Short mmCIF file of C-alpha atoms in Angstrom, two decimals:
data_model
loop_
_atom_site.label_atom_id
_atom_site.label_comp_id
_atom_site.label_asym_id
_atom_site.label_seq_id
_atom_site.Cartn_x
_atom_site.Cartn_y
_atom_site.Cartn_z
CA MET Q 1 -43.44 -23.34 -75.44
CA LEU Q 2 -44.82 -20.82 -73.47
CA PHE Q 3 -43.40 -22.22 -70.34
CA ARG Q 4 -40.34 -22.31 -71.98
CA GLY Q 5 -40.28 -18.53 -73.14
CA THR Q 6 -41.61 -17.48 -69.46
CA ALA Q 7 -38.60 -19.33 -67.70
CA THR Q 8 -36.06 -18.29 -69.87
CA ALA Q 9 -37.49 -14.60 -69.72
CA ALA Q 10 -36.93 -15.14 -65.81
CA GLY Q 11 -33.66 -16.28 -65.68
CA SER Q 12 -32.39 -13.28 -68.49
CA MET Q 13 -34.39 -11.06 -65.72
CA VAL Q 14 -31.97 -11.92 -62.76
CA LEU Q 15 -28.69 -11.53 -64.97
CA VAL Q 16 -30.68 -7.94 -65.17
CA ILE Q 17 -30.78 -7.21 -62.31
CA ILE Q 18 -27.49 -8.03 -61.19
CA ALA Q 19 -25.87 -6.28 -63.47
CA ALA Q 20 -28.30 -3.18 -62.50
CA ILE Q 21 -27.16 -3.47 -59.16
CA ALA Q 22 -23.19 -3.63 -60.25
CA VAL Q 23 -24.03 -0.76 -62.20
CA PHE Q 24 -25.66 0.99 -59.78
CA LEU Q 25 -23.03 0.21 -57.08
CA VAL Q 26 -19.50 1.02 -59.66
CA VAL Q 27 -21.79 4.64 -59.95
CA LYS Q 28 -21.96 5.40 -56.82
CA ALA Q 29 -18.68 4.01 -55.36
CA ILE Q 30 -16.06 6.05 -58.12
CA PRO Q 31 -16.46 9.74 -56.78
CA ALA Q 32 -16.22 8.02 -52.87
CA ILE Q 33 -12.90 6.05 -54.21
CA SER Q 34 -11.62 8.99 -56.26
CA LYS Q 35 -11.49 11.58 -52.96
CA ASP Q 36 -9.85 9.29 -50.45
CA THR Q 37 -6.37 10.09 -49.54
CA GLU Q 38 -5.43 6.57 -48.43
CA ASN Q 39 -5.05 3.53 -50.39
CA PHE Q 40 -9.05 2.06 -50.57
CA PHE Q 41 -8.31 -1.96 -50.17
CA THR Q 42 -5.23 -1.43 -47.98
CA PHE Q 43 -6.01 1.31 -45.48
CA LYS Q 44 -8.10 -0.20 -42.15
CA GLY Q 45 -9.35 3.16 -40.83
CA TRP Q 46 -12.77 4.63 -41.78
CA PHE Q 47 -12.33 8.70 -41.30
CA THR Q 48 -14.94 9.95 -43.96
CA GLU Q 49 -15.09 13.35 -42.37
CA GLY Q 50 -13.24 16.42 -42.67
CA GLU Q 51 -11.23 17.54 -45.77
CA ASN Q 52 -8.86 14.72 -45.93
CA PRO Q 53 -11.34 11.73 -45.96
CA GLN Q 54 -8.97 8.47 -45.51
CA PHE Q 55 -11.55 4.87 -45.35
CA GLY Q 56 -10.56 1.37 -46.29
CA VAL Q 57 -11.82 -1.73 -46.26
CA ALA Q 58 -9.20 -4.22 -45.25
CA ALA Q 59 -10.25 -4.19 -41.46
CA THR Q 60 -13.96 -4.58 -42.82
CA VAL Q 61 -12.84 -7.38 -45.54
CA PHE Q 62 -11.14 -9.01 -42.83
CA GLY Q 63 -13.61 -9.11 -40.24
CA THR Q 64 -16.09 -10.10 -43.05
CA VAL Q 65 -14.19 -13.47 -43.53
CA LEU Q 66 -12.73 -14.07 -40.25
CA THR Q 67 -16.48 -14.11 -38.96
CA GLY Q 68 -18.04 -16.15 -41.38
CA ALA Q 69 -15.00 -18.65 -41.37
CA LEU Q 70 -15.42 -19.28 -37.74
CA ALA Q 71 -18.98 -19.50 -38.06
CA LEU Q 72 -19.08 -21.99 -40.78
CA LEU Q 73 -16.13 -23.73 -38.48
CA LEU Q 74 -18.78 -24.03 -35.67
CA ALA Q 75 -21.68 -24.95 -37.30
CA VAL Q 76 -20.82 -27.18 -40.27
CA PRO Q 77 -19.96 -29.88 -38.05
CA VAL Q 78 -23.18 -29.82 -35.92
CA ALA Q 79 -25.17 -29.14 -38.99
CA LEU Q 80 -23.80 -32.56 -41.04
CA GLY Q 81 -24.66 -34.84 -37.72
CA ILE Q 82 -28.15 -33.30 -37.65
CA ALA Q 83 -28.74 -33.78 -41.18
CA LEU Q 84 -26.91 -37.48 -41.09
CA CYS Q 85 -29.54 -38.24 -37.86
CA LEU Q 86 -32.47 -36.81 -39.55
CA SER Q 87 -31.98 -39.03 -43.09
CA HIS Q 88 -30.31 -42.04 -41.54
CA TYR Q 89 -31.21 -42.46 -37.80
CA ALA Q 90 -34.46 -40.69 -36.67
CA HIS Q 91 -37.88 -42.45 -37.16
CA ARG Q 92 -39.11 -40.91 -40.11
CA ARG Q 93 -41.87 -38.78 -37.71
CA VAL Q 94 -39.39 -37.66 -36.12
CA ALA Q 95 -36.92 -36.64 -38.38
CA THR Q 96 -39.93 -34.51 -40.42
CA SER Q 97 -41.15 -33.42 -37.29
CA LEU Q 98 -37.54 -31.61 -36.44
CA GLY Q 99 -36.41 -31.26 -39.94
CA PHE Q 100 -39.55 -28.70 -39.92
CA VAL Q 101 -38.35 -27.18 -37.04
CA ILE Q 102 -35.30 -26.60 -38.27
CA ASP Q 103 -36.53 -25.47 -41.61
CA LEU Q 104 -38.54 -22.50 -39.20
CA LEU Q 105 -35.18 -21.64 -37.41
CA ALA Q 106 -34.22 -20.28 -41.05
CA ALA Q 107 -37.34 -17.81 -40.43
CA VAL Q 108 -36.51 -16.21 -37.60
CA PRO Q 109 -35.63 -12.73 -38.58
CA SER Q 110 -31.34 -11.93 -38.06
CA VAL Q 111 -32.44 -9.17 -35.77
CA VAL Q 112 -34.34 -11.49 -33.52
CA PHE Q 113 -30.79 -13.35 -33.41
CA GLY Q 114 -28.74 -9.89 -32.75
CA LEU Q 115 -30.71 -8.72 -29.66
CA TRP Q 116 -30.91 -12.25 -28.44
CA GLY Q 117 -27.06 -12.76 -28.88
CA ARG Q 118 -26.65 -8.91 -27.34
CA ASP Q 119 -29.00 -9.44 -24.29
CA TYR Q 120 -29.20 -12.75 -23.12
CA PHE Q 121 -25.70 -14.84 -24.40
CA TYR Q 122 -23.19 -11.56 -23.23
CA GLU Q 123 -23.05 -13.07 -20.15
CA PRO Q 124 -22.52 -16.52 -20.96
CA ILE Q 125 -19.87 -15.37 -23.37
CA THR Q 126 -17.91 -13.16 -21.46
CA ASN Q 127 -17.51 -16.17 -18.83
CA PHE Q 128 -16.74 -18.31 -21.00
CA SER Q 129 -13.78 -16.07 -22.84
CA LYS Q 130 -12.51 -15.57 -19.44
CA TRP Q 131 -12.25 -19.17 -18.85
CA LEU Q 132 -10.47 -19.55 -22.53
CA HIS Q 133 -8.04 -16.57 -21.56
CA ASP Q 134 -7.42 -18.34 -17.97
CA THR Q 135 -7.00 -21.92 -19.69
CA PHE Q 136 -5.59 -21.64 -23.10
CA GLY Q 137 -4.45 -17.65 -22.60
CA TRP Q 138 -0.95 -18.98 -24.01
CA LEU Q 139 -2.38 -18.73 -27.55
CA PRO Q 140 -2.93 -15.57 -29.52
CA ILE Q 141 -6.19 -15.90 -30.86
CA PHE Q 142 -7.13 -16.23 -26.79
CA GLY Q 143 -4.54 -13.89 -25.13
CA SER Q 144 -7.20 -11.32 -24.41
CA GLU Q 145 -7.55 -9.67 -21.22
CA GLY Q 146 -10.66 -8.18 -21.56
CA PRO Q 147 -13.25 -6.48 -21.65
CA TYR Q 148 -14.68 -9.64 -22.89
CA GLY Q 149 -18.49 -9.51 -24.19
CA LYS Q 150 -18.88 -7.91 -27.90
CA SER Q 151 -16.25 -9.86 -29.61
CA ILE Q 152 -15.42 -11.77 -32.82
CA LEU Q 153 -16.43 -14.86 -30.79
CA LEU Q 154 -19.84 -13.62 -29.71
CA GLY Q 155 -20.67 -12.50 -33.38
CA SER Q 156 -19.28 -15.57 -35.03
CA ILE Q 157 -21.07 -18.01 -32.57
CA VAL Q 158 -24.98 -15.90 -33.07
CA LEU Q 159 -23.72 -16.46 -36.79
CA ALA Q 160 -23.30 -20.20 -36.23
CA ILE Q 161 -26.78 -20.27 -35.30
CA MET Q 162 -28.13 -18.49 -37.98
CA VAL Q 163 -26.19 -20.38 -40.67
CA LEU Q 164 -27.00 -24.13 -38.93
CA PRO Q 165 -30.52 -24.09 -40.69
CA ILE Q 166 -29.14 -23.80 -44.15
CA VAL Q 167 -26.43 -26.34 -44.09
CA THR Q 168 -28.45 -28.59 -42.74
CA SER Q 169 -31.52 -28.55 -44.54
CA LEU Q 170 -29.40 -28.81 -48.12
CA SER Q 171 -27.60 -31.98 -46.46
CA ARG Q 172 -30.27 -33.83 -45.59
CA GLU Q 173 -31.37 -33.37 -49.06
CA VAL Q 174 -28.55 -34.57 -50.58
CA PHE Q 175 -28.16 -37.66 -48.12
CA MET Q 176 -31.59 -38.56 -48.76
CA GLN Q 177 -31.11 -38.53 -52.52
CA THR Q 178 -28.22 -41.35 -52.27
CA PRO Q 179 -29.54 -44.19 -54.86
CA PRO Q 180 -30.65 -47.01 -52.13
CA GLU Q 181 -28.72 -49.78 -54.47
CA ASN Q 182 -25.73 -48.16 -53.26
CA GLN Q 183 -26.45 -48.28 -49.40
CA GLU Q 184 -27.80 -52.15 -50.01
CA ALA Q 185 -24.51 -52.98 -52.06
CA ALA Q 186 -22.54 -51.30 -48.69
CA LEU Q 187 -24.66 -53.08 -46.31
CA ALA Q 188 -24.70 -56.59 -47.87
CA LEU Q 189 -20.98 -56.54 -47.99
CA GLY Q 190 -21.26 -56.49 -44.30
CA SER Q 191 -20.89 -52.90 -43.84
CA THR Q 192 -22.19 -51.52 -40.40
CA LYS Q 193 -24.42 -48.42 -41.02
CA TRP Q 194 -22.02 -45.84 -39.93
CA GLU Q 195 -19.24 -47.56 -42.56
CA MET Q 196 -22.09 -47.45 -45.37
CA ILE Q 197 -23.03 -43.97 -44.49
CA ARG Q 198 -18.74 -43.37 -44.60
CA THR Q 199 -18.05 -45.08 -48.21
CA ALA Q 200 -21.34 -44.74 -49.75
CA VAL Q 201 -23.51 -41.64 -48.83
CA ILE Q 202 -21.22 -38.97 -47.93
CA PRO Q 203 -18.61 -39.89 -51.25
CA TYR Q 204 -21.99 -39.60 -53.00
CA GLY Q 205 -23.27 -36.32 -51.97
CA LYS Q 206 -19.58 -34.78 -51.41
CA ALA Q 207 -20.34 -31.90 -54.01
CA GLY Q 208 -23.92 -31.02 -52.51
CA ILE Q 209 -21.90 -30.80 -49.19
CA ILE Q 210 -19.65 -28.53 -50.10
CA ALA Q 211 -21.99 -26.69 -51.90
CA SER Q 212 -24.19 -25.95 -49.00
CA VAL Q 213 -21.09 -24.66 -47.22
CA MET Q 214 -20.33 -22.57 -49.78
CA LEU Q 215 -24.11 -20.79 -49.59
CA GLY Q 216 -24.26 -20.83 -45.96
CA LEU Q 217 -20.84 -18.99 -46.05
CA GLY Q 218 -22.52 -16.47 -48.62
CA ARG Q 219 -25.25 -16.19 -46.34
CA ALA Q 220 -22.41 -15.55 -43.21
CA LEU Q 221 -20.68 -13.30 -45.46
CA GLY Q 222 -23.62 -10.69 -45.85
CA GLU Q 223 -25.44 -10.63 -42.76
CA THR Q 224 -26.05 -7.60 -41.10
CA ILE Q 225 -28.17 -6.92 -38.02
CA ALA Q 226 -26.65 -9.85 -35.98
CA LEU Q 227 -23.34 -8.35 -36.38
CA ALA Q 228 -23.86 -4.94 -35.93
CA LEU Q 229 -25.47 -5.70 -32.53
CA THR Q 230 -23.17 -8.17 -31.44
CA LEU Q 231 -19.51 -7.00 -32.81
CA GLY Q 232 -17.41 -4.76 -30.92
CA GLY Q 233 -16.92 -2.07 -34.25
CA VAL Q 234 -13.07 -2.31 -33.95
CA TYR Q 235 -11.09 -1.43 -36.75
CA ALA Q 236 -8.26 -3.56 -36.70
CA ILE Q 237 -6.55 -6.83 -38.20
CA ASN Q 238 -6.16 -9.50 -35.62
CA PHE Q 239 -6.73 -13.16 -34.77
CA ASP Q 240 -8.34 -11.98 -31.32
CA PHE Q 241 -11.62 -13.82 -30.55
CA LEU Q 242 -12.26 -12.49 -26.85
CA GLY Q 243 -11.37 -8.73 -26.56
CA PRO Q 244 -13.68 -5.70 -27.83
CA GLY Q 245 -13.19 -5.60 -31.74
CA GLY Q 246 -14.38 -7.42 -34.87
CA VAL Q 247 -16.09 -5.69 -38.03
CA THR Q 248 -17.45 -7.03 -40.74
CA ILE Q 249 -18.62 -5.02 -44.29
CA ALA Q 250 -22.25 -5.40 -43.69
CA SER Q 251 -22.23 -4.20 -40.01
CA ASN Q 252 -20.22 -1.06 -40.67
CA ILE Q 253 -22.61 -0.32 -43.82
CA ALA Q 254 -25.48 -0.68 -41.17
CA ASN Q 255 -24.36 1.31 -37.91
CA ARG Q 256 -22.57 4.60 -40.25
CA PHE Q 257 -24.97 4.95 -43.07
CA GLY Q 258 -27.77 6.45 -41.36
CA GLU Q 259 -25.25 9.46 -40.02
CA ALA Q 260 -23.21 9.68 -42.86
CA ASN Q 261 -22.59 12.61 -45.41
CA GLU Q 262 -22.71 12.56 -48.99
CA LEU Q 263 -18.96 11.04 -49.44
CA GLY Q 264 -19.36 9.00 -46.35
CA ARG Q 265 -22.42 7.08 -48.07
CA GLY Q 266 -20.63 6.65 -51.27
CA ALA Q 267 -17.82 5.31 -49.25
CA LEU Q 268 -20.14 2.72 -48.04
CA ILE Q 269 -21.24 1.81 -51.10
CA ALA Q 270 -18.34 1.27 -52.72
CA SER Q 271 -17.39 -1.22 -49.32
CA GLY Q 272 -20.71 -2.90 -50.81
CA LEU Q 273 -19.47 -3.21 -54.27
CA VAL Q 274 -16.28 -5.35 -52.39
CA LEU Q 275 -19.09 -7.56 -50.80
CA PHE Q 276 -21.33 -7.52 -53.81
CA ALA Q 277 -18.09 -9.00 -55.51
CA ILE Q 278 -16.73 -11.50 -52.59
CA THR Q 279 -21.04 -12.75 -52.13
CA LEU Q 280 -20.66 -13.28 -56.18
CA VAL Q 281 -17.25 -15.31 -56.05
CA VAL Q 282 -18.60 -17.53 -53.35
CA ASN Q 283 -22.16 -18.52 -55.10
CA MET Q 284 -20.23 -18.87 -58.14
CA ALA Q 285 -17.80 -21.25 -56.99
CA ALA Q 286 -20.61 -23.20 -55.36
CA ARG Q 287 -23.00 -23.64 -58.12
CA ALA Q 288 -19.19 -25.01 -60.05
CA ILE Q 289 -18.84 -27.46 -57.38
CA VAL Q 290 -22.38 -28.74 -57.96
CA TYR Q 291 -21.94 -29.46 -61.74
CA ARG Q 292 -18.90 -30.34 -61.58
CA ARG Q 293 -20.54 -34.08 -60.70
CA ARG Q 294 -22.70 -34.96 -63.18
CA GLU Q 295 -23.94 -37.87 -60.95
CA PHE Q 296 -25.11 -35.83 -58.56
CA VAL Q 297 -26.88 -33.07 -61.14
CA GLY Q 298 -28.81 -36.18 -62.91
CA SER Q 299 -30.17 -37.71 -59.52
CA ALA Q 300 -30.79 -33.57 -58.37
#
């Protein structure tokens, strides 16, 4: 009874904290939005100084979603491949050691990834961007003629490396929860190991895979310092991956909050409210997907 009461109180406290954060953001955001002379949701620029402040979250929301989606596109196939290797192919000792290293990668501070991407990954990405433009320049996403370096591509690759351990660890646990009877039945029917994985392991853990991807997306949407160091900071809505540009809600807050006036801080808090809502929806969607699969919930 004591444990049940403590657990219930702890769960309720989490809801109270989330509600308190939402109230704080709303209270701080409303005065700034009321002074905005443009549409807060559709305007792309960010000019909070002067008598007629003009700011909006259109460009920052677009950059947040674009970098997050591109990071998942790069990270998820690699993460699922590593998870399958660790759970069904690698020797148990090797899998345990590699799994520990991957979990340790998730503990690296984001500023380290950002500095690494800005200082050491900058030149390779510049050369890679030139090659992409020379080879696939007829595609709009690779049509920029430079200058290359800080771009959506650099930020998304760094973000993909940061998301990789989360998706890998969760997917590995999901694959290892597949009942042995299902796997043995597939092998008994003459399936190869890959056919067994394709017909027994992946379908069983489909909800868990989707949930891990959604949680990785939640991490990608809220990343701050790494993207502040690797994106170009241009407020625009376009699909140019190579040119200087890209800004997210979190990186915009990190770059501008220290120098912002009172109105500017309120505007940044208002954009944080938008990010809070987006992240909340993503995490709720991930949880709903998990609970739709009763067999997954039962095995967990």
